[in-house]
Short mmCIF file of C-alpha atoms and ligand atoms in Angstrom, two decimals:
data_model
loop_
_atom_site.label_atom_id
_atom_site.label_comp_id
_atom_site.label_asym_id
_atom_site.label_seq_id
_atom_site.Cartn_x
_atom_site.Cartn_y
_atom_site.Cartn_z
CA MET A 173 27.58 18.84 11.32
CA GLN A 174 25.51 21.10 13.89
CA GLN A 175 25.53 19.94 17.10
CA HIS A 176 22.42 17.25 18.21
CA ASP A 177 21.24 15.05 20.28
CA CYS A 178 22.24 11.35 18.60
CA SER A 179 23.55 8.13 19.66
CA PRO A 180 26.03 5.63 18.15
CA LEU A 181 24.50 3.62 14.86
CA SER A 182 24.45 0.12 16.83
CA ASP A 183 21.78 -2.10 15.04
CA TYR A 184 23.46 -1.67 11.43
CA ILE A 185 24.56 -5.40 10.55
CA GLU A 186 27.41 -6.08 8.08
CA TYR A 187 27.04 -8.73 6.20
CA PRO A 188 30.47 -10.38 4.23
CA SER A 189 30.19 -9.69 0.49
CA ALA A 190 29.60 -13.24 -0.39
CA GLU A 191 26.64 -13.14 2.08
CA MET A 192 25.34 -9.62 0.89
CA LEU A 193 25.02 -10.61 -2.41
CA THR A 194 23.14 -14.38 -1.75
CA ARG A 195 21.22 -11.75 0.44
CA SER A 196 20.15 -9.49 -2.66
CA LEU A 197 19.40 -12.14 -4.38
CA ASP A 198 17.80 -13.95 -2.17
CA PHE A 199 15.36 -10.70 -1.58
CA TYR A 200 14.50 -10.21 -5.02
CA ASP A 201 13.26 -13.71 -5.57
CA GLU A 202 10.90 -13.03 -2.97
CA VAL A 203 9.41 -10.07 -3.71
CA LYS A 204 9.32 -10.96 -7.80
CA ARG A 205 6.89 -13.49 -5.87
CA ARG A 206 4.27 -10.78 -4.94
CA HIS A 207 1.93 -9.95 -7.18
CA SER A 208 -1.50 -7.61 -6.82
CA VAL A 209 -4.45 -10.35 -6.20
CA ARG A 210 -8.06 -9.31 -7.12
CA SER A 211 -9.77 -12.71 -5.65
CA PHE A 212 -9.33 -12.59 -1.78
CA SER A 213 -10.49 -15.63 0.54
CA ASP A 214 -12.45 -14.68 3.34
CA ARG A 215 -10.42 -16.48 6.41
CA PRO A 216 -9.05 -14.75 8.53
CA VAL A 217 -5.38 -13.19 9.18
CA ASP A 218 -4.57 -12.16 12.77
CA LYS A 219 -4.51 -8.66 13.93
CA GLU A 220 -1.25 -9.06 15.15
CA VAL A 221 0.09 -9.97 11.75
CA ILE A 222 -1.26 -6.73 10.41
CA GLU A 223 0.23 -4.73 13.66
CA ASN A 224 3.64 -5.51 12.72
CA CYS A 225 3.52 -5.06 8.86
CA LEU A 226 2.21 -1.09 10.16
CA ARG A 227 5.13 -1.09 12.91
CA ALA A 228 7.24 -1.80 9.32
CA ALA A 229 5.68 0.77 7.35
CA GLY A 230 6.23 3.41 10.25
CA THR A 231 10.03 2.71 10.04
CA ALA A 232 9.94 4.94 6.35
CA PRO A 233 12.19 7.45 5.87
CA SER A 234 10.34 10.47 5.65
CA GLY A 235 10.34 14.15 5.07
CA ALA A 236 11.99 16.12 8.33
CA ASN A 237 10.96 12.43 10.16
CA HIS A 238 7.39 13.81 10.86
CA GLN A 239 5.85 10.43 9.27
CA PRO A 240 2.81 12.20 7.55
CA TRP A 241 0.76 9.35 7.26
CA HIS A 242 -1.92 7.28 9.11
CA PHE A 243 -3.10 4.13 8.29
CA VAL A 244 -6.64 2.66 9.03
CA ALA A 245 -6.96 -1.66 9.27
CA VAL A 246 -10.32 -2.14 8.73
CA ASN A 247 -12.06 -5.51 9.82
CA SER A 248 -15.35 -4.74 10.13
CA PRO A 249 -17.71 -6.22 7.82
CA ASP A 250 -20.05 -3.07 8.10
CA ILE A 251 -17.36 -0.37 7.46
CA LYS A 252 -15.74 -2.73 4.63
CA LYS A 253 -19.71 -3.22 2.92
CA LYS A 254 -19.78 0.36 3.49
CA ILE A 255 -15.83 1.05 1.60
CA ARG A 256 -17.31 -1.61 -1.26
CA GLU A 257 -20.50 0.81 -1.67
CA GLN A 258 -19.24 3.27 -2.37
CA ALA A 259 -16.08 2.65 -3.98
CA GLU A 260 -18.12 0.77 -6.43
CA ILE A 261 -20.22 3.84 -7.11
CA HIS A 262 -16.87 5.42 -8.16
CA GLU A 263 -15.65 2.91 -9.90
CA ARG A 264 -18.87 2.71 -12.21
CA GLY A 265 -18.64 6.12 -13.15
CA PHE A 266 -14.91 5.62 -13.79
CA TYR A 267 -15.40 2.89 -16.10
CA GLN A 268 -18.47 3.80 -17.78
CA GLY A 269 -16.24 6.63 -19.00
CA ARG A 270 -15.05 8.86 -16.62
CA ALA A 271 -11.71 7.44 -17.23
CA GLY A 272 -11.69 8.80 -21.18
CA GLU A 273 -10.57 6.25 -23.84
CA GLU A 274 -6.78 5.64 -23.26
CA TRP A 275 -6.93 5.12 -19.22
CA LEU A 276 -9.69 2.35 -20.00
CA GLY A 277 -6.97 1.41 -22.77
CA ALA A 278 -4.73 0.95 -20.32
CA LEU A 279 -6.73 -1.05 -18.08
CA LYS A 280 -8.37 -3.57 -20.16
CA ASP A 281 -5.34 -6.04 -19.86
CA LEU A 282 -5.55 -6.65 -16.49
CA GLY A 283 -9.45 -7.40 -16.77
CA THR A 284 -10.26 -5.26 -14.08
CA ASP A 285 -13.79 -3.35 -13.67
CA ALA A 286 -16.28 -1.76 -11.45
CA ASN A 287 -16.99 -4.91 -9.67
CA LYS A 288 -14.97 -5.03 -6.09
CA PRO A 289 -16.21 -8.13 -4.21
CA TYR A 290 -12.97 -8.68 -2.65
CA LEU A 291 -13.33 -5.30 -0.62
CA GLU A 292 -15.88 -7.33 1.54
CA HIS A 293 -14.11 -11.16 1.15
CA ALA A 294 -10.92 -10.13 2.21
CA PRO A 295 -10.30 -9.39 5.69
CA TRP A 296 -8.40 -6.77 5.87
CA LEU A 297 -8.91 -3.62 3.86
CA ILE A 298 -6.20 -1.22 5.24
CA ALA A 299 -6.60 2.94 4.16
CA ILE A 300 -3.78 5.04 4.10
CA PHE A 301 -4.24 9.16 4.89
CA SER A 302 -1.58 11.58 3.97
CA GLN A 303 -1.22 14.20 6.47
CA LYS A 304 -0.72 17.65 5.37
CA LYS A 305 0.09 19.56 8.95
CA GLY A 306 1.84 17.40 11.83
CA GLY A 307 5.09 16.60 13.17
CA THR A 308 6.92 13.67 15.28
CA ALA A 309 4.31 13.79 17.84
CA GLU A 310 0.65 13.76 17.22
CA GLU A 311 -0.99 16.73 18.41
CA ASP A 312 1.75 18.78 16.26
CA LYS A 313 0.28 21.41 13.22
CA LYS A 314 3.89 22.00 11.34
CA THR A 315 4.50 21.73 7.78
CA ASN A 316 5.02 18.41 6.36
CA TYR A 317 7.67 17.93 3.72
CA TYR A 318 7.64 15.75 0.89
CA VAL A 319 4.38 14.60 1.86
CA HIS A 320 3.41 12.25 -0.94
CA GLU A 321 7.29 10.89 -1.55
CA SER A 322 7.24 9.50 2.62
CA VAL A 323 3.57 7.86 2.29
CA GLY A 324 4.86 6.30 -0.98
CA ILE A 325 7.99 4.89 0.43
CA ALA A 326 5.92 3.98 3.67
CA THR A 327 3.07 2.13 1.53
CA GLY A 328 5.89 0.56 -0.58
CA ILE A 329 7.36 -1.16 3.25
CA LEU A 330 4.21 -2.02 4.24
CA ILE A 331 3.25 -3.84 0.78
CA THR A 332 6.39 -5.41 1.50
CA ALA A 333 5.93 -6.42 4.84
CA LEU A 334 2.59 -8.02 4.04
CA HIS A 335 3.72 -10.18 0.83
CA ASN A 336 6.77 -11.20 3.65
CA ALA A 337 4.30 -12.29 6.34
CA GLY A 338 2.91 -14.55 3.21
CA LEU A 339 -0.35 -12.62 2.29
CA ALA A 340 -1.28 -11.14 -0.87
CA THR A 341 -2.32 -7.78 -1.60
CA LEU A 342 -4.21 -5.12 -3.63
CA THR A 343 -3.27 -1.19 -4.16
CA HIS A 344 -6.69 -0.53 -4.94
CA THR A 345 -7.41 3.41 -5.76
CA PRO A 346 -11.25 4.71 -6.12
CA LYS A 347 -11.54 7.54 -7.93
CA PRO A 348 -11.89 9.90 -6.28
CA MET A 349 -11.30 8.64 -2.35
CA SER A 350 -12.46 10.94 -0.79
CA PHE A 351 -15.31 9.15 0.53
CA LEU A 352 -12.72 7.11 2.40
CA ASN A 353 -12.09 10.03 5.03
CA GLN A 354 -15.91 10.37 6.31
CA VAL A 355 -16.02 5.99 6.06
CA CYS A 356 -13.00 6.05 8.41
CA GLN A 357 -13.83 8.67 10.07
CA ARG A 358 -10.85 10.71 9.52
CA GLY A 359 -10.20 14.87 9.60
CA ASP A 360 -9.45 17.56 7.16
CA ASN A 361 -5.94 16.88 8.04
CA GLU A 362 -6.00 13.94 6.44
CA ARG A 363 -6.20 13.14 2.49
CA ALA A 364 -6.55 9.07 1.53
CA TYR A 365 -3.81 8.27 -0.19
CA MET A 366 -4.65 4.28 -1.00
CA LEU A 367 -6.73 1.84 0.10
CA LEU A 368 -4.76 -1.65 0.38
CA ILE A 369 -6.54 -4.93 0.50
CA ALA A 370 -4.66 -7.93 1.86
CA GLY A 371 -5.60 -11.52 3.17
CA TYR A 372 -5.44 -14.79 1.44
CA PRO A 373 -5.68 -15.34 -2.32
CA SER A 374 -8.66 -17.46 -2.94
CA LYS A 375 -7.97 -21.12 -4.43
CA ASP A 376 -8.67 -19.54 -8.09
CA ALA A 377 -7.09 -15.86 -7.80
CA THR A 378 -4.87 -15.69 -11.29
CA VAL A 379 -1.98 -12.94 -12.27
CA PRO A 380 -3.04 -11.14 -15.70
CA ALA A 381 0.15 -11.78 -17.92
CA HIS A 382 0.32 -7.80 -18.68
CA ALA A 383 1.11 -7.56 -14.94
CA GLN A 384 3.94 -10.26 -14.96
CA VAL A 385 5.88 -8.25 -17.50
CA LYS A 386 8.36 -6.23 -15.94
CA LYS A 387 10.97 -4.23 -17.39
CA SER A 388 14.51 -5.16 -17.68
CA LEU A 389 17.40 -3.92 -15.66
CA ASP A 390 18.62 -2.37 -18.41
CA ASP A 391 15.47 -0.78 -19.09
CA ILE A 392 15.12 0.67 -15.68
CA ALA A 393 18.36 1.37 -15.01
CA THR A 394 21.46 3.06 -15.66
CA PHE A 395 24.72 2.75 -14.09
CA LEU A 396 27.51 5.84 -14.76
C1 LIG B 45 -0.69 3.57 -7.47
C2 LIG B 45 -1.61 2.71 -7.69
C3 LIG B 45 -2.76 2.28 -8.24
C4 LIG B 45 -3.30 1.27 -8.42
N1 LIG B 45 -4.47 1.03 -8.47
C5 LIG B 45 -5.04 -0.08 -8.80
C6 LIG B 45 -6.55 -0.41 -8.95
O1 LIG B 45 -7.61 1.00 -8.49
N2 LIG B 45 -7.25 -1.50 -9.07
C7 LIG B 45 -6.68 -2.48 -9.25
O2 LIG B 45 -7.00 -3.52 -9.64
N3 LIG B 45 -5.06 -2.36 -9.73
C8 LIG B 45 -4.64 -1.33 -8.84
N4 LIG B 45 -3.03 -1.21 -9.14
C9 LIG B 45 -2.50 -2.29 -9.04
C10 LIG B 45 -1.70 -2.30 -10.76
O3 LIG B 45 -2.83 -2.69 -11.62
C11 LIG B 45 -0.19 -3.52 -10.20
O4 LIG B 45 0.15 -3.15 -9.90
C12 LIG B 45 0.21 -3.69 -11.96
O5 LIG B 45 -0.56 -4.15 -12.48
C13 LIG B 45 1.24 -4.29 -12.13
O6 LIG B 45 1.15 -5.87 -11.09
P1 LIG B 45 1.61 -6.43 -10.28
O7 LIG B 45 0.97 -5.41 -8.38
O8 LIG B 45 1.25 -7.24 -10.17
O9 LIG B 45 3.25 -6.12 -10.23
C14 LIG B 45 -3.12 -0.30 -8.65
C15 LIG B 45 -1.04 -0.07 -8.48
C16 LIG B 45 -0.52 1.21 -8.28
C17 LIG B 45 0.71 1.41 -8.01
#
């Protein structure tokens, strides 16, 4: 290995094999209770919880550790209203035909449509932006590597952290999402990547049967 500044791996924890097995199963049991929810209560959620979940997302691995992401956590009713208005305009075009027959067919079993009341009901909307240029310092303008992959991993950790905290989430991707740059005041270097909705589920929240069908381990994994 090349000479570089480093310190000993001091926070690694090794678990006895039985505990490792239990932990792996416990985590699976925990994450399989995560569902995309499309009906939220307006019950407030502490900003500190969102901050901690974002800190967790910020620990994600990333190409050259450039951390090419920015999260805009929106709690302001005015900004949520703007996001809903813009998202619904785009979604109407999408559901009225821009998506094409095949895509609309694939969405049928989820029961989604152009109405997105949860964008105003939920206490938090988290707009996730990917950065074309960056580096470890905020002001850096270096090339970022594996941006899509890195932001995807950070988003996965964020969804899991929110779920772990006891919040329901929805991954939302209004198409196109570029209006988020303007509403969230993010510059040209950033591209809207995803919008996460987070909060308590409403009492009548449901989970589509289609979404509960997960491929078996045999289908998703091969051991060689
Ligand atoms: C990249 C991505 C984009 C998505 N976009 C939307 C969306 O715009 N609207 C929506 O209602 N659900 C959206 N979803 C949620 C999926 O429909 C949901 O994850 C899928 O049906 C499986 O359900 P589950 O999340 O409960 O496991 C999206 C999910 C992903 C990963």
